[in-house]
Amino acid sequence: MPNISFRSANVTRDRRTEHLRAMRSRFFLAGITLALAAAVGVVAQQAGVVAPPGVHPISGRRFAQVMGAAGAAWLDRPERIEEEQPDRALDVLKIPKGGVVADVGAGSGYFTVKLADRVGPTGKVYAADIQPEMLRLLGLRLTRDRISNVTPVQGDVDNPRLPAAALDLVLMVDVYHEFSAPQTMLRHLRDALKPDGRLVLLEYRKEDPSIPIREDHKMSVAEAKLEVEAEGFTLSQVNESLPRQHILVFTKR
């Protein structure tokens, strides 16, 4: 007669062994997943894609991923002249000769060189970006065009590294919506402006669903007003003369 109790004990022991193996496997995979997630999080935060805790936009919107240097050609696309009318935007701002301005999120320098021409040889442009490769492309453009009144600046995701109380104008073109620490950045930008300085955002209009840009790359006037005014600014001008973008001018309170 077979020993049923012995066989049952073996089956129970085998099941326990399989269960332990499965548990170890799950813990091992979970550990790898957490490690990878942590590594990706660090890299993304360094690239300006992920915000540190507590610094998400107070409006509740989601900030967009930063455009990498691989997309620099899109910044120089010929269609931009018709779609955005950049020279008209600068005409609205009436930038004086001899002014000191900053192009924050300068990228490869599309607006930087226009600003350099507007302020003239007695003026100065700080071109700030967080991506070294973008600044390298900017440097090549400045050398090619023999522009000498631009200073490239390597910024951080929460600090543009601009001189204090030195700027007449800070311009951000399709950039602010990518800030992963917008409130902190705004405080530093405010510190960089002169008492009568202006902070200007050009942003695709979120209020218009027909504009063919991803939703997280647009901003509404209400979102911009809420976030920027919270850091000591006043929305002093809303200009809607461009085909697709707001021109939002803020002054220091």
PDB file of C-alpha atoms in Angstrom:
ATOM      1  CA  MET A   1       0.000   0.000   0.000  1.00  0.00           C
ATOM      2  CA  PRO A   2       1.558   3.398  -0.984  1.00  0.00           C
ATOM      3  CA  ASN A   3       2.696   5.777   1.721  1.00  0.00           C
ATOM      4  CA  ILE A   4       0.168   8.578   1.143  1.00  0.00           C
ATOM      5  CA  SER A   5       1.453  10.812   3.937  1.00  0.00           C
ATOM      6  CA  PHE A   6       5.029  10.648   2.565  1.00  0.00           C
ATOM      7  CA  ARG A   7       3.864  11.481  -0.956  1.00  0.00           C
ATOM      8  CA  SER A   8       1.719  14.378   0.338  1.00  0.00           C
ATOM      9  CA  ALA A   9       4.679  15.754   2.256  1.00  0.00           C
ATOM     10  CA  ASN A  10       6.812  15.665  -0.907  1.00  0.00           C
ATOM     11  CA  VAL A  11       4.103  17.462  -2.909  1.00  0.00           C
ATOM     12  CA  THR A  12       3.742  20.120  -0.210  1.00  0.00           C
ATOM     13  CA  ARG A  13       7.509  20.585  -0.053  1.00  0.00           C
ATOM     14  CA  ASP A  14       7.728  20.897  -3.865  1.00  0.00           C
ATOM     15  CA  ARG A  15       4.951  23.472  -3.942  1.00  0.00           C
ATOM     16  CA  ARG A  16       6.671  25.498  -1.222  1.00  0.00           C
ATOM     17  CA  THR A  17       9.938  25.397  -3.194  1.00  0.00           C
ATOM     18  CA  GLU A  18       8.196  26.574  -6.366  1.00  0.00           C
ATOM     19  CA  HIS A  19       6.450  29.333  -4.437  1.00  0.00           C
ATOM     20  CA  LEU A  20       9.746  30.543  -2.945  1.00  0.00           C
ATOM     21  CA  ARG A  21      11.398  30.521  -6.363  1.00  0.00           C
ATOM     22  CA  ALA A  22       8.518  32.532  -7.827  1.00  0.00           C
ATOM     23  CA  MET A  23       8.695  35.015  -4.965  1.00  0.00           C
ATOM     24  CA  ARG A  24      12.465  35.466  -5.430  1.00  0.00           C
ATOM     25  CA  SER A  25      11.956  35.981  -9.158  1.00  0.00           C
ATOM     26  CA  ARG A  26       9.287  38.620  -8.591  1.00  0.00           C
ATOM     27  CA  PHE A  27      11.441  40.463  -6.043  1.00  0.00           C
ATOM     28  CA  PHE A  28      14.430  40.316  -8.409  1.00  0.00           C
ATOM     29  CA  LEU A  29      12.415  41.722 -11.321  1.00  0.00           C
ATOM     30  CA  ALA A  30      10.895  44.389  -9.092  1.00  0.00           C
ATOM     31  CA  GLY A  31      14.354  45.427  -7.947  1.00  0.00           C
ATOM     32  CA  ILE A  32      15.565  45.761 -11.529  1.00  0.00           C
ATOM     33  CA  THR A  33      12.447  47.759 -12.456  1.00  0.00           C
ATOM     34  CA  LEU A  34      12.921  50.169  -9.553  1.00  0.00           C
ATOM     35  CA  ALA A  35      16.606  50.603 -10.339  1.00  0.00           C
ATOM     36  CA  LEU A  36      15.867  51.330 -13.990  1.00  0.00           C
ATOM     37  CA  ALA A  37      13.094  53.736 -13.055  1.00  0.00           C
ATOM     38  CA  ALA A  38      15.409  55.593 -10.701  1.00  0.00           C
ATOM     39  CA  ALA A  39      18.133  55.811 -13.340  1.00  0.00           C
ATOM     40  CA  VAL A  40      15.706  57.047 -15.977  1.00  0.00           C
ATOM     41  CA  GLY A  41      14.304  59.562 -13.511  1.00  0.00           C
ATOM     42  CA  VAL A  42      17.735  61.015 -12.774  1.00  0.00           C
ATOM     43  CA  VAL A  43      18.610  61.307 -16.465  1.00  0.00           C
ATOM     44  CA  ALA A  44      15.248  62.853 -17.298  1.00  0.00           C
ATOM     45  CA  GLN A  45      15.492  65.362 -14.468  1.00  0.00           C
ATOM     46  CA  GLN A  46      18.982  66.381 -15.601  1.00  0.00           C
ATOM     47  CA  ALA A  47      17.596  66.881 -19.105  1.00  0.00           C
ATOM     48  CA  GLY A  48      14.820  69.097 -17.793  1.00  0.00           C
ATOM     49  CA  VAL A  49      12.041  66.621 -18.544  1.00  0.00           C
ATOM     50  CA  VAL A  50      11.003  65.674 -15.003  1.00  0.00           C
ATOM     51  CA  ALA A  51      10.344  68.175 -12.254  1.00  0.00           C
ATOM     52  CA  PRO A  52      11.686  67.679  -8.727  1.00  0.00           C
ATOM     53  CA  PRO A  53       8.949  67.259  -6.085  1.00  0.00           C
ATOM     54  CA  GLY A  54       6.912  70.363  -5.364  1.00  0.00           C
ATOM     55  CA  VAL A  55       7.809  72.424  -8.414  1.00  0.00           C
ATOM     56  CA  HIS A  56       5.139  71.435 -10.933  1.00  0.00           C
ATOM     57  CA  PRO A  57       3.245  74.360 -12.491  1.00  0.00           C
ATOM     58  CA  ILE A  58       0.740  75.811 -10.030  1.00  0.00           C
ATOM     59  CA  SER A  59      -1.868  75.999 -12.796  1.00  0.00           C
ATOM     60  CA  GLY A  60      -2.033  72.200 -12.842  1.00  0.00           C
ATOM     61  CA  ARG A  61      -0.934  71.843 -16.471  1.00  0.00           C
ATOM     62  CA  ARG A  62       1.673  69.282 -17.525  1.00  0.00           C
ATOM     63  CA  PHE A  63       4.952  70.694 -18.770  1.00  0.00           C
ATOM     64  CA  ALA A  64       6.267  69.414 -22.088  1.00  0.00           C
ATOM     65  CA  GLN A  65       9.473  67.549 -22.800  1.00  0.00           C
ATOM     66  CA  VAL A  66      12.440  69.671 -23.820  1.00  0.00           C
ATOM     67  CA  MET A  67      13.252  69.635 -27.533  1.00  0.00           C
ATOM     68  CA  GLY A  68      16.682  68.071 -28.012  1.00  0.00           C
ATOM     69  CA  ALA A  69      19.406  69.255 -30.343  1.00  0.00           C
ATOM     70  CA  ALA A  70      18.271  66.647 -32.875  1.00  0.00           C
ATOM     71  CA  GLY A  71      15.262  68.883 -33.503  1.00  0.00           C
ATOM     72  CA  ALA A  72      17.320  72.020 -34.154  1.00  0.00           C
ATOM     73  CA  ALA A  73      16.518  71.925 -37.877  1.00  0.00           C
ATOM     74  CA  TRP A  74      12.831  72.398 -37.028  1.00  0.00           C
ATOM     75  CA  LEU A  75      13.704  75.695 -35.343  1.00  0.00           C
ATOM     76  CA  ASP A  76      15.208  76.980 -38.604  1.00  0.00           C
ATOM     77  CA  ARG A  77      12.472  75.701 -40.923  1.00  0.00           C
ATOM     78  CA  PRO A  78      11.529  78.185 -43.673  1.00  0.00           C
ATOM     79  CA  GLU A  79       7.835  77.817 -42.816  1.00  0.00           C
ATOM     80  CA  ARG A  80       8.488  79.520 -39.492  1.00  0.00           C
ATOM     81  CA  ILE A  81       8.495  82.925 -41.191  1.00  0.00           C
ATOM     82  CA  GLU A  82       4.866  82.498 -42.239  1.00  0.00           C
ATOM     83  CA  GLU A  83       3.657  80.435 -39.274  1.00  0.00           C
ATOM     84  CA  GLU A  84       5.132  82.618 -36.528  1.00  0.00           C
ATOM     85  CA  GLN A  85       6.108  85.922 -38.162  1.00  0.00           C
ATOM     86  CA  PRO A  86       9.123  86.379 -35.848  1.00  0.00           C
ATOM     87  CA  ASP A  87      10.091  89.832 -37.116  1.00  0.00           C
ATOM     88  CA  ARG A  88       6.574  91.094 -36.519  1.00  0.00           C
ATOM     89  CA  ALA A  89       6.775  89.779 -32.954  1.00  0.00           C
ATOM     90  CA  LEU A  90       9.971  91.737 -32.352  1.00  0.00           C
ATOM     91  CA  ASP A  91       8.429  94.831 -33.936  1.00  0.00           C
ATOM     92  CA  VAL A  92       5.650  94.638 -31.336  1.00  0.00           C
ATOM     93  CA  LEU A  93       8.239  94.625 -28.540  1.00  0.00           C
ATOM     94  CA  LYS A  94      10.062  97.746 -29.814  1.00  0.00           C
ATOM     95  CA  ILE A  95      13.485  96.637 -28.594  1.00  0.00           C
ATOM     96  CA  PRO A  96      15.766  99.708 -28.377  1.00  0.00           C
ATOM     97  CA  LYS A  97      19.288  99.986 -29.717  1.00  0.00           C
ATOM     98  CA  GLY A  98      21.824  99.513 -26.940  1.00  0.00           C
ATOM     99  CA  GLY A  99      19.469  97.326 -24.910  1.00  0.00           C
ATOM    100  CA  VAL A 100      20.563  94.355 -22.810  1.00  0.00           C
ATOM    101  CA  VAL A 101      18.325  91.356 -23.461  1.00  0.00           C
ATOM    102  CA  ALA A 102      18.229  87.608 -22.894  1.00  0.00           C
ATOM    103  CA  ASP A 103      17.021  84.846 -25.186  1.00  0.00           C
ATOM    104  CA  VAL A 104      16.146  82.111 -22.679  1.00  0.00           C
ATOM    105  CA  GLY A 105      15.866  78.706 -24.276  1.00  0.00           C
ATOM    106  CA  ALA A 106      17.883  80.077 -27.170  1.00  0.00           C
ATOM    107  CA  GLY A 107      18.411  76.714 -28.849  1.00  0.00           C
ATOM    108  CA  SER A 108      20.505  77.043 -31.993  1.00  0.00           C
ATOM    109  CA  GLY A 109      20.037  80.820 -32.031  1.00  0.00           C
ATOM    110  CA  TYR A 110      17.165  81.533 -34.422  1.00  0.00           C
ATOM    111  CA  PHE A 111      15.875  84.450 -32.322  1.00  0.00           C
ATOM    112  CA  THR A 112      19.270  85.230 -30.781  1.00  0.00           C
ATOM    113  CA  VAL A 113      20.707  86.614 -34.017  1.00  0.00           C
ATOM    114  CA  LYS A 114      17.557  88.685 -34.598  1.00  0.00           C
ATOM    115  CA  LEU A 115      17.869  90.149 -31.114  1.00  0.00           C
ATOM    116  CA  ALA A 116      21.564  90.857 -31.701  1.00  0.00           C
ATOM    117  CA  ASP A 117      20.650  92.875 -34.773  1.00  0.00           C
ATOM    118  CA  ARG A 118      17.904  94.767 -32.932  1.00  0.00           C
ATOM    119  CA  VAL A 119      20.092  95.902 -30.007  1.00  0.00           C
ATOM    120  CA  GLY A 120      23.018  96.678 -32.317  1.00  0.00           C
ATOM    121  CA  PRO A 121      26.743  96.736 -31.538  1.00  0.00           C
ATOM    122  CA  THR A 122      26.247  98.837 -28.391  1.00  0.00           C
ATOM    123  CA  GLY A 123      23.750  96.334 -26.997  1.00  0.00           C
ATOM    124  CA  LYS A 124      24.174  92.845 -25.586  1.00  0.00           C
ATOM    125  CA  VAL A 125      22.329  89.525 -25.834  1.00  0.00           C
ATOM    126  CA  TYR A 126      22.616  86.689 -23.330  1.00  0.00           C
ATOM    127  CA  ALA A 127      21.667  83.406 -25.027  1.00  0.00           C
ATOM    128  CA  ALA A 128      20.806  80.864 -22.327  1.00  0.00           C
ATOM    129  CA  ASP A 129      20.103  77.170 -22.814  1.00  0.00           C
ATOM    130  CA  ILE A 130      20.402  74.028 -20.697  1.00  0.00           C
ATOM    131  CA  GLN A 131      21.722  71.840 -23.535  1.00  0.00           C
ATOM    132  CA  PRO A 132      25.455  72.018 -24.358  1.00  0.00           C
ATOM    133  CA  GLU A 133      24.834  70.744 -27.891  1.00  0.00           C
ATOM    134  CA  MET A 134      22.382  73.576 -28.577  1.00  0.00           C
ATOM    135  CA  LEU A 135      24.954  76.066 -27.323  1.00  0.00           C
ATOM    136  CA  ARG A 136      27.550  74.476 -29.613  1.00  0.00           C
ATOM    137  CA  LEU A 137      25.240  74.980 -32.608  1.00  0.00           C
ATOM    138  CA  LEU A 138      24.626  78.539 -31.463  1.00  0.00           C
ATOM    139  CA  GLY A 139      28.373  79.155 -31.299  1.00  0.00           C
ATOM    140  CA  LEU A 140      28.810  77.921 -34.861  1.00  0.00           C
ATOM    141  CA  ARG A 141      26.085  80.302 -36.031  1.00  0.00           C
ATOM    142  CA  LEU A 142      27.631  83.272 -34.224  1.00  0.00           C
ATOM    143  CA  THR A 143      31.023  82.511 -35.766  1.00  0.00           C
ATOM    144  CA  ARG A 144      29.556  82.047 -39.242  1.00  0.00           C
ATOM    145  CA  ASP A 145      27.598  85.311 -39.066  1.00  0.00           C
ATOM    146  CA  ARG A 146      30.418  87.188 -37.291  1.00  0.00           C
ATOM    147  CA  ILE A 147      28.184  88.252 -34.418  1.00  0.00           C
ATOM    148  CA  SER A 148      30.114  89.586 -31.439  1.00  0.00           C
ATOM    149  CA  ASN A 149      27.465  91.020 -29.093  1.00  0.00           C
ATOM    150  CA  VAL A 150      26.088  87.672 -27.889  1.00  0.00           C
ATOM    151  CA  THR A 151      27.194  85.818 -24.747  1.00  0.00           C
ATOM    152  CA  PRO A 152      26.155  82.123 -24.590  1.00  0.00           C
ATOM    153  CA  VAL A 153      25.117  80.956 -21.105  1.00  0.00           C
ATOM    154  CA  GLN A 154      24.860  77.377 -19.864  1.00  0.00           C
ATOM    155  CA  GLY A 155      21.774  77.416 -17.657  1.00  0.00           C
ATOM    156  CA  ASP A 156      20.183  74.864 -15.338  1.00  0.00           C
ATOM    157  CA  VAL A 157      16.623  73.504 -15.313  1.00  0.00           C
ATOM    158  CA  ASP A 158      15.765  75.824 -12.413  1.00  0.00           C
ATOM    159  CA  ASN A 159      18.186  78.730 -12.989  1.00  0.00           C
ATOM    160  CA  PRO A 160      19.106  80.511 -16.251  1.00  0.00           C
ATOM    161  CA  ARG A 161      22.372  81.813 -14.730  1.00  0.00           C
ATOM    162  CA  LEU A 162      21.826  85.401 -15.850  1.00  0.00           C
ATOM    163  CA  PRO A 163      23.402  88.478 -14.214  1.00  0.00           C
ATOM    164  CA  ALA A 164      21.341  90.196 -11.529  1.00  0.00           C
ATOM    165  CA  ALA A 165      19.374  93.376 -12.301  1.00  0.00           C
ATOM    166  CA  ALA A 166      21.036  93.671 -15.729  1.00  0.00           C
ATOM    167  CA  LEU A 167      18.339  93.010 -18.332  1.00  0.00           C
ATOM    168  CA  ASP A 168      15.882  95.252 -20.111  1.00  0.00           C
ATOM    169  CA  LEU A 169      14.074  92.285 -21.633  1.00  0.00           C
ATOM    170  CA  VAL A 170      13.860  88.500 -21.206  1.00  0.00           C
ATOM    171  CA  LEU A 171      12.361  86.739 -24.220  1.00  0.00           C
ATOM    172  CA  MET A 172      11.158  83.131 -24.246  1.00  0.00           C
ATOM    173  CA  VAL A 173       9.827  81.849 -27.568  1.00  0.00           C
ATOM    174  CA  ASP A 174       7.886  78.566 -27.348  1.00  0.00           C
ATOM    175  CA  VAL A 175      10.037  77.718 -24.327  1.00  0.00           C
ATOM    176  CA  TYR A 176       8.266  78.489 -21.065  1.00  0.00           C
ATOM    177  CA  HIS A 177       5.867  75.524 -21.378  1.00  0.00           C
ATOM    178  CA  GLU A 178       8.918  73.185 -21.228  1.00  0.00           C
ATOM    179  CA  PHE A 179      10.203  74.451 -17.862  1.00  0.00           C
ATOM    180  CA  SER A 180      10.177  71.628 -15.352  1.00  0.00           C
ATOM    181  CA  ALA A 181      10.649  74.075 -12.447  1.00  0.00           C
ATOM    182  CA  PRO A 182       8.778  77.129 -13.738  1.00  0.00           C
ATOM    183  CA  GLN A 183       8.166  78.917 -10.441  1.00  0.00           C
ATOM    184  CA  THR A 184      11.825  78.724  -9.438  1.00  0.00           C
ATOM    185  CA  MET A 185      12.935  79.829 -12.894  1.00  0.00           C
ATOM    186  CA  LEU A 186      10.594  82.819 -12.752  1.00  0.00           C
ATOM    187  CA  ARG A 187      12.122  83.993  -9.485  1.00  0.00           C
ATOM    188  CA  HIS A 188      15.603  83.934 -11.022  1.00  0.00           C
ATOM    189  CA  LEU A 189      14.357  85.693 -14.154  1.00  0.00           C
ATOM    190  CA  ARG A 190      12.772  88.396 -12.021  1.00  0.00           C
ATOM    191  CA  ASP A 191      16.074  88.907 -10.234  1.00  0.00           C
ATOM    192  CA  ALA A 192      17.846  89.279 -13.601  1.00  0.00           C
ATOM    193  CA  LEU A 193      15.541  92.075 -14.812  1.00  0.00           C
ATOM    194  CA  LYS A 194      16.032  95.758 -14.196  1.00  0.00           C
ATOM    195  CA  PRO A 195      13.222  97.434 -12.194  1.00  0.00           C
ATOM    196  CA  ASP A 196      11.496  98.465 -15.444  1.00  0.00           C
ATOM    197  CA  GLY A 197      12.442  95.293 -17.329  1.00  0.00           C
ATOM    198  CA  ARG A 198       9.993  93.129 -19.272  1.00  0.00           C
ATOM    199  CA  LEU A 199       9.471  89.378 -19.329  1.00  0.00           C
ATOM    200  CA  VAL A 200       7.958  88.232 -22.638  1.00  0.00           C
ATOM    201  CA  LEU A 201       6.436  84.854 -23.503  1.00  0.00           C
ATOM    202  CA  LEU A 202       5.570  83.781 -27.039  1.00  0.00           C
ATOM    203  CA  GLU A 203       3.383  80.698 -26.723  1.00  0.00           C
ATOM    204  CA  TYR A 204       1.066  78.829 -29.067  1.00  0.00           C
ATOM    205  CA  ARG A 205      -2.544  79.570 -28.166  1.00  0.00           C
ATOM    206  CA  LYS A 206      -4.126  76.727 -26.225  1.00  0.00           C
ATOM    207  CA  GLU A 207      -7.495  78.416 -26.597  1.00  0.00           C
ATOM    208  CA  ASP A 208      -7.438  77.586 -30.330  1.00  0.00           C
ATOM    209  CA  PRO A 209      -7.747  73.826 -30.999  1.00  0.00           C
ATOM    210  CA  SER A 210      -7.180  74.377 -34.732  1.00  0.00           C
ATOM    211  CA  ILE A 211      -3.513  75.283 -34.192  1.00  0.00           C
ATOM    212  CA  PRO A 212      -1.588  72.109 -35.179  1.00  0.00           C
ATOM    213  CA  ILE A 213       0.636  71.840 -32.117  1.00  0.00           C
ATOM    214  CA  ARG A 214       0.486  69.251 -29.338  1.00  0.00           C
ATOM    215  CA  GLU A 215      -1.606  70.371 -26.374  1.00  0.00           C
ATOM    216  CA  ASP A 216       1.295  70.288 -23.898  1.00  0.00           C
ATOM    217  CA  HIS A 217       3.239  72.634 -26.194  1.00  0.00           C
ATOM    218  CA  LYS A 218       0.535  75.303 -25.949  1.00  0.00           C
ATOM    219  CA  MET A 219      -0.403  77.685 -23.159  1.00  0.00           C
ATOM    220  CA  SER A 220      -3.510  79.672 -22.400  1.00  0.00           C
ATOM    221  CA  VAL A 221      -3.369  83.281 -21.251  1.00  0.00           C
ATOM    222  CA  ALA A 222      -4.981  82.215 -17.972  1.00  0.00           C
ATOM    223  CA  GLU A 223      -2.290  79.594 -17.263  1.00  0.00           C
ATOM    224  CA  ALA A 224       0.552  81.987 -18.009  1.00  0.00           C
ATOM    225  CA  LYS A 225      -1.022  84.786 -15.965  1.00  0.00           C
ATOM    226  CA  LEU A 226      -1.560  82.540 -12.937  1.00  0.00           C
ATOM    227  CA  GLU A 227       1.957  81.110 -12.918  1.00  0.00           C
ATOM    228  CA  VAL A 228       3.947  84.238 -13.767  1.00  0.00           C
ATOM    229  CA  GLU A 229       2.025  86.699 -11.619  1.00  0.00           C
ATOM    230  CA  ALA A 230       2.546  84.391  -8.627  1.00  0.00           C
ATOM    231  CA  GLU A 231       6.244  85.314  -8.752  1.00  0.00           C
ATOM    232  CA  GLY A 232       5.936  89.088  -8.572  1.00  0.00           C
ATOM    233  CA  PHE A 233       4.966  90.042 -12.119  1.00  0.00           C
ATOM    234  CA  THR A 234       1.959  91.751 -13.692  1.00  0.00           C
ATOM    235  CA  LEU A 235       0.552  90.826 -17.094  1.00  0.00           C
ATOM    236  CA  SER A 236       0.688  94.243 -18.748  1.00  0.00           C
ATOM    237  CA  GLN A 237       0.052  93.374 -22.409  1.00  0.00           C
ATOM    238  CA  VAL A 238      -1.621  90.588 -24.385  1.00  0.00           C
ATOM    239  CA  ASN A 239      -1.011  90.878 -28.117  1.00  0.00           C
ATOM    240  CA  GLU A 240      -2.786  88.465 -30.458  1.00  0.00           C
ATOM    241  CA  SER A 241      -1.513  89.835 -33.781  1.00  0.00           C
ATOM    242  CA  LEU A 242       0.559  86.748 -34.631  1.00  0.00           C
ATOM    243  CA  PRO A 243      -1.004  83.889 -36.611  1.00  0.00           C
ATOM    244  CA  ARG A 244      -0.669  81.241 -33.910  1.00  0.00           C
ATOM    245  CA  GLN A 245       0.966  82.653 -30.778  1.00  0.00           C
ATOM    246  CA  HIS A 246       0.217  84.931 -27.864  1.00  0.00           C
ATOM    247  CA  ILE A 247       2.686  87.712 -27.135  1.00  0.00           C
ATOM    248  CA  LEU A 248       2.463  88.036 -23.353  1.00  0.00           C
ATOM    249  CA  VAL A 249       4.357  90.919 -21.769  1.00  0.00           C
ATOM    250  CA  PHE A 250       4.919  90.911 -18.015  1.00  0.00           C
ATOM    251  CA  THR A 251       6.442  93.667 -15.895  1.00  0.00           C
ATOM    252  CA  LYS A 252       7.828  93.512 -12.371  1.00  0.00           C
ATOM    253  CA  ARG A 253       5.535  94.436  -9.492  1.00  0.00           C
TER     254      ARG A 253
END
